[in-house]
XYZ file of C-alpha atoms in Angstrom:
398
model
C 184.386 64.952 17.211
C 184.795 64.173 20.918
C 187.914 62.247 21.851
C 187.776 60.353 25.146
C 191.375 59.959 26.328
C 190.463 57.653 29.207
C 188.437 55.382 26.941
C 191.272 55.281 24.411
C 193.799 54.455 27.119
C 191.542 51.710 28.493
C 191.044 50.179 25.054
C 194.772 50.350 24.368
C 195.487 48.703 27.696
C 192.983 45.934 26.979
C 194.433 45.323 23.531
C 197.970 45.209 24.955
C 196.888 42.825 27.699
C 195.292 40.471 25.132
C 198.376 40.656 22.908
C 200.681 39.795 25.805
C 198.443 36.926 26.896
C 198.186 35.544 23.359
C 201.963 35.749 22.862
C 202.713 34.046 26.176
C 200.240 31.274 25.332
C 201.953 30.675 22.009
C 205.326 30.555 23.768
C 203.976 28.184 26.407
C 204.544 30.702 29.205
C 200.887 31.145 30.183
C 197.942 28.879 30.846
C 194.983 28.836 28.483
C 191.340 28.325 29.405
C 189.993 25.495 27.247
C 186.444 25.557 25.949
C 184.157 22.721 26.988
C 183.964 19.709 24.677
C 180.389 20.445 23.558
C 181.260 23.980 22.445
C 184.374 22.736 20.653
C 182.291 20.151 18.786
C 179.805 22.832 17.760
C 182.628 25.037 16.482
C 184.097 22.153 14.476
C 180.678 21.346 13.035
C 180.109 24.974 12.014
C 183.502 25.114 10.270
C 182.714 21.868 8.464
C 179.321 23.227 7.388
C 180.924 26.407 6.092
C 183.614 24.499 4.176
C 181.248 22.121 2.388
C 178.621 24.779 1.760
C 181.264 26.770 -0.099
C 182.318 23.687 -2.090
C 178.751 22.737 -3.040
C 177.913 26.344 -3.923
C 180.965 26.667 -6.165
C 180.398 23.377 -7.987
C 176.690 24.127 -8.484
C 177.592 27.468 -10.038
C 179.994 25.634 -12.383
C 177.229 23.175 -13.284
C 174.691 25.898 -14.032
C 177.187 28.116 -15.863
C 180.277 26.240 -17.118
C 181.789 29.365 -18.703
C 184.068 30.997 -16.055
C 184.136 34.337 -17.882
C 180.358 34.576 -17.810
C 180.359 33.670 -14.098
C 182.809 36.472 -13.377
C 180.726 38.914 -15.405
C 177.544 37.900 -13.564
C 179.392 38.274 -10.243
C 180.350 41.873 -11.037
C 176.836 42.713 -12.192
C 175.513 41.284 -8.917
C 177.971 43.329 -6.840
C 177.086 46.461 -8.793
C 173.405 45.669 -8.236
C 172.749 45.749 -11.970
C 170.861 43.315 -14.154
C 173.081 41.159 -16.327
C 172.357 41.349 -20.076
C 170.140 38.566 -21.406
C 172.030 36.210 -23.682
C 171.046 33.059 -25.552
C 172.338 29.808 -24.081
C 174.022 27.098 -26.137
C 170.822 25.183 -26.890
C 169.099 28.334 -28.080
C 172.089 29.300 -30.251
C 172.142 25.848 -31.828
C 168.386 25.943 -32.312
C 168.492 29.318 -34.005
C 171.292 28.124 -36.320
C 169.227 25.060 -37.281
C 166.119 27.144 -37.923
C 168.034 29.647 -40.062
C 169.680 26.875 -42.081
C 166.354 25.037 -42.461
C 164.712 28.178 -43.794
C 167.641 28.647 -46.165
C 167.340 25.106 -47.536
C 163.575 25.515 -47.684
C 161.087 24.445 -45.024
C 159.165 22.612 -47.743
C 162.023 20.139 -48.228
C 162.460 17.139 -45.973
C 165.898 18.224 -44.762
C 164.914 21.850 -44.271
C 161.751 20.870 -42.401
C 163.745 18.503 -40.179
C 166.264 21.227 -39.378
C 163.495 23.645 -38.432
C 161.828 21.077 -36.175
C 165.170 20.215 -34.535
C 165.904 23.898 -34.057
C 162.530 24.540 -32.450
C 163.102 21.635 -30.067
C 166.598 22.864 -29.169
C 165.150 26.278 -28.362
C 162.499 24.648 -26.178
C 165.255 22.792 -24.334
C 167.118 26.090 -23.987
C 164.031 27.653 -22.438
C 163.683 24.728 -20.037
C 167.352 25.110 -19.110
C 166.846 28.811 -18.417
C 163.905 28.031 -16.104
C 165.965 25.338 -14.351
C 168.870 27.733 -13.763
C 166.570 30.455 -12.472
C 164.765 28.070 -10.127
C 168.052 26.644 -8.830
C 169.477 30.112 -8.243
C 166.462 31.188 -6.189
C 165.739 28.003 -4.257
C 169.240 26.552 -3.868
C 172.109 28.982 -4.435
C 170.585 31.975 -2.673
C 169.953 30.192 0.681
C 173.507 28.821 0.626
C 174.938 32.289 -0.032
C 172.740 33.796 2.690
C 174.196 31.335 5.200
C 177.793 32.120 4.245
C 177.322 35.891 4.031
C 174.866 36.245 6.923
C 174.560 33.568 9.586
C 178.130 32.317 9.417
C 179.591 35.839 9.488
C 177.577 36.444 12.665
C 179.001 33.213 14.106
C 182.533 34.336 13.226
C 181.942 37.702 14.873
C 180.680 36.151 18.102
C 183.437 33.536 18.035
C 186.075 36.277 17.758
C 184.429 38.096 20.650
C 184.518 34.848 22.653
C 188.236 34.555 21.905
C 188.797 38.091 23.208
C 186.796 37.368 26.360
C 188.863 34.241 26.918
C 192.097 36.236 26.581
C 190.715 38.783 29.070
C 189.831 35.957 31.459
C 193.247 34.332 31.222
C 194.967 37.717 31.557
C 192.936 38.330 34.741
C 193.944 34.902 36.052
C 197.603 35.672 35.348
C 197.316 39.069 37.025
C 195.750 37.551 40.145
C 198.405 34.851 40.278
C 201.210 37.423 40.077
C 199.550 39.630 42.726
C 199.275 36.730 45.172
C 202.889 35.742 44.547
C 204.059 39.328 45.228
C 201.951 39.474 48.402
C 203.447 36.199 49.582
C 206.998 37.425 48.967
C 206.311 40.681 50.811
C 204.963 39.026 53.995
C 208.325 37.917 55.568
C 209.938 41.367 55.247
C 208.728 42.748 58.633
C 211.508 43.652 61.129
C 211.545 44.121 64.921
C 213.725 46.800 66.623
C 216.143 45.655 69.403
C 214.641 45.785 72.936
C 215.193 49.165 74.623
C 216.642 50.699 71.464
C 215.167 54.153 70.920
C 217.849 55.533 68.696
C 218.454 55.696 64.999
C 218.164 51.957 64.455
C 214.801 51.878 66.174
C 213.541 54.696 63.991
C 214.720 52.843 60.904
C 212.920 49.704 62.033
C 209.740 51.601 62.706
C 210.009 53.240 59.257
C 210.623 49.878 57.566
C 207.657 48.339 59.332
C 205.498 51.299 58.384
C 206.493 50.990 54.731
C 206.088 47.223 54.878
C 202.545 47.597 56.190
C 201.828 50.013 53.375
C 203.383 47.532 50.907
C 201.294 44.660 52.217
C 198.180 46.785 52.129
C 198.915 47.778 48.529
C 199.353 44.165 47.416
C 196.252 43.162 49.337
C 194.367 45.800 47.403
C 195.929 44.537 44.163
C 194.857 40.999 44.993
C 191.325 42.192 45.777
C 191.168 44.187 42.555
C 192.510 41.250 40.567
C 189.884 38.978 42.111
C 187.152 41.439 41.163
C 188.518 41.651 37.605
C 188.648 37.876 37.412
C 185.062 37.597 38.609
C 183.901 40.160 36.044
C 185.860 38.628 33.136
C 184.651 35.158 34.086
C 181.061 36.390 33.998
C 181.578 38.064 30.605
C 183.291 34.964 29.236
C 180.471 32.681 30.407
C 177.861 35.005 28.917
C 179.680 35.173 25.565
C 180.193 31.406 25.554
C 176.434 30.945 25.991
C 175.658 33.365 23.149
C 178.127 31.579 20.878
C 176.745 28.191 21.862
C 173.183 29.210 20.989
C 174.290 30.503 17.589
C 176.262 27.334 16.871
C 173.343 25.122 17.841
C 171.348 27.009 15.210
C 173.499 25.308 12.554
C 171.202 22.288 12.976
C 168.273 24.345 11.719
C 170.515 25.512 8.869
C 171.073 21.875 7.909
C 167.316 21.296 7.922
C 166.764 24.361 5.727
C 169.492 23.309 3.317
C 167.897 19.863 3.116
C 164.649 21.460 1.930
C 166.650 23.497 -0.583
C 168.314 20.311 -1.790
C 164.906 18.732 -2.343
C 163.868 21.785 -4.371
C 167.045 21.507 -6.441
C 166.460 17.823 -7.168
C 162.845 18.542 -8.083
C 163.970 21.286 -10.480
C 166.463 18.883 -12.067
C 163.800 16.201 -12.381
C 161.425 18.621 -14.103
C 164.162 19.887 -16.419
C 165.372 16.449 -17.520
C 161.792 15.178 -17.899
C 161.000 18.138 -20.152
C 164.138 17.540 -22.229
C 163.308 13.850 -22.557
C 159.752 14.550 -23.660
C 160.896 17.174 -26.153
C 163.344 14.721 -27.718
C 160.813 11.849 -27.813
C 158.323 14.108 -29.578
C 161.029 15.258 -31.993
C 162.044 11.681 -32.706
C 158.436 10.858 -33.551
C 158.274 13.793 -35.950
C 161.534 12.803 -37.625
C 160.534 9.150 -37.972
C 159.158 9.537 -41.476
C 161.681 12.068 -42.777
C 164.292 9.668 -44.248
C 161.721 7.718 -46.322
C 160.098 10.979 -47.412
C 163.454 12.282 -48.536
C 164.100 9.101 -50.471
C 160.701 9.042 -52.191
C 160.396 12.777 -52.855
C 163.826 13.203 -54.375
C 164.211 9.713 -55.873
C 167.740 9.572 -54.514
C 169.615 6.615 -53.127
C 173.185 6.208 -52.179
C 175.122 3.877 -54.404
C 177.933 1.877 -52.914
C 179.660 -0.855 -54.872
C 176.785 -0.928 -57.339
C 174.240 -1.726 -54.624
C 171.510 0.653 -53.539
C 171.794 1.633 -49.854
C 168.511 2.904 -48.408
C 168.483 5.591 -45.750
C 167.483 4.042 -42.396
C 164.411 5.276 -40.573
C 164.489 6.512 -36.966
C 161.708 4.678 -35.146
C 161.042 5.356 -31.479
C 161.943 2.379 -29.339
C 158.957 0.666 -27.824
C 160.820 0.445 -24.516
C 160.913 4.204 -24.064
C 158.363 5.586 -21.608
C 155.908 7.994 -23.151
C 156.039 6.288 -26.576
C 152.313 5.705 -26.620
C 152.330 2.795 -24.180
C 152.683 0.166 -26.955
C 152.698 -3.415 -25.773
C 155.203 -5.702 -27.503
C 153.276 -8.712 -26.171
C 150.122 -7.503 -28.009
C 151.964 -7.415 -31.312
C 153.486 -10.830 -30.607
C 150.034 -12.309 -30.058
C 148.769 -10.661 -33.258
C 151.708 -11.988 -35.283
C 151.294 -15.499 -33.922
C 147.483 -15.659 -34.162
C 147.157 -14.215 -37.662
C 143.992 -12.290 -36.690
C 143.255 -8.579 -36.988
C 143.133 -5.695 -34.511
C 142.386 -1.999 -34.429
C 145.435 0.247 -34.023
C 146.004 3.955 -33.575
C 148.708 5.667 -35.632
C 151.246 7.436 -33.420
C 152.689 9.789 -36.051
C 152.747 10.413 -39.782
C 154.346 7.913 -42.140
C 154.846 8.404 -45.892
C 154.853 5.196 -47.892
C 158.188 4.487 -49.584
C 156.558 2.394 -52.301
C 153.266 1.129 -53.737
C 153.319 -1.878 -51.387
C 153.181 0.377 -48.316
C 150.339 2.402 -46.821
C 150.808 6.058 -45.854
C 149.634 6.960 -42.346
C 148.358 10.041 -40.570
C 148.934 10.610 -36.878
C 146.001 9.705 -34.558
C 143.947 7.899 -37.211
C 142.629 4.393 -36.451
C 143.219 1.568 -38.932
C 142.818 -2.200 -38.995
C 146.015 -4.244 -38.923
C 146.648 -7.936 -39.504
C 149.534 -10.312 -39.970
C 150.443 -12.444 -42.981
C 152.436 -15.682 -42.545
C 156.074 -15.306 -43.510
C 155.929 -11.506 -43.268
C 158.714 -9.478 -41.635
C 157.977 -9.201 -37.898
C 158.553 -5.428 -38.008
C 155.639 -4.916 -40.404
C 151.883 -5.528 -40.504
C 149.210 -5.201 -43.172
C 147.158 -2.062 -42.633
C 143.703 -1.371 -44.004
C 141.858 1.924 -44.311
C 138.646 1.522 -46.258
C 139.628 0.254 -49.708
C 143.328 1.114 -49.157
C 145.664 -1.600 -48.055
C 149.455 -1.884 -47.614
C 152.369 -2.616 -45.335
C 152.799 -0.426 -42.234
C 155.666 -0.386 -39.675
C 154.818 -1.704 -36.198
C 156.810 1.072 -34.489
C 154.308 3.643 -35.769
C 151.290 1.892 -34.213
C 149.577 1.424 -30.897
C 147.176 -1.506 -30.557
C 143.767 -0.665 -29.144
C 141.763 -2.845 -26.793
């Protein structure tokens, strides 16, 4: 390997010069070239962007994976460029436990069937969560990491180079200042021999003047060299300042890109929560008839203080979006008018007694109101069959 002694000496000299300049600045013994206000503002903005990007990235990772041990494990797999093992998330684990217990109790029983349906829904939510995490990682976390590990590292590199160029510039200014001061001190040293003196004293004077001329010439050369160095370092500093400025102005485009990523993240969240909501609404519809089925199939009722306590049903609220678009005003008009209307059944209902009418999802029946009847019930007719039906299971048709 070639070793360039001159290059090494030059680099060592430059490093020493920067170290001396930096130390003297810290001690207040040397002047410091200040960056222009615009460049300082850009640097502050870049630091602020880096700080909050790190904070948002960290908190998003905590949101997507609350378990710190799993996050650390995934981090090591990523650094080793290996695929992390696939594991079930909490919703999927709960869903599998419900399905297994439902199968154990018997899917033919009301409770077992309900557990299986709940478990299937939990696993669907787990799948939606997995898709949400994957989408967020690709469209939100990855661009933020790329900025911190790519663009901002480039900014830091160029900023450090700008700092070195500034130290070189200020060191050149200090060197020129010292050279001019030495030249000024050397100027008054010239001597004149006594008139008519050609002896030893005259020779000494001539020698002193000769050396003084050499001294002045040397300092003049030092001043000229220092001026050339200052001109060169000023040019390099200006060039590096322009490069740094252009990179820092690119942070604005980074903000615009991160804004698009934020929109993608919000869209992914919207899709995820909408899916979860729809899954739970559908599950609630399926579970609506389970309590009455359990009561009628097993002929069981809870006894408390000698009074029979019926198990409450779980109707879907008519105010929930996606619950078939039922209109409470339509039912109010039907109850007040005492007429009849066609209605579509939203989901299955098993009659709890002989006075009620069992329903099948999506069938169309005729409903009417009877004076003095509970406002939560109507009379339903299907051919020759007739009985009470719950309003929450129906959707009036035009």
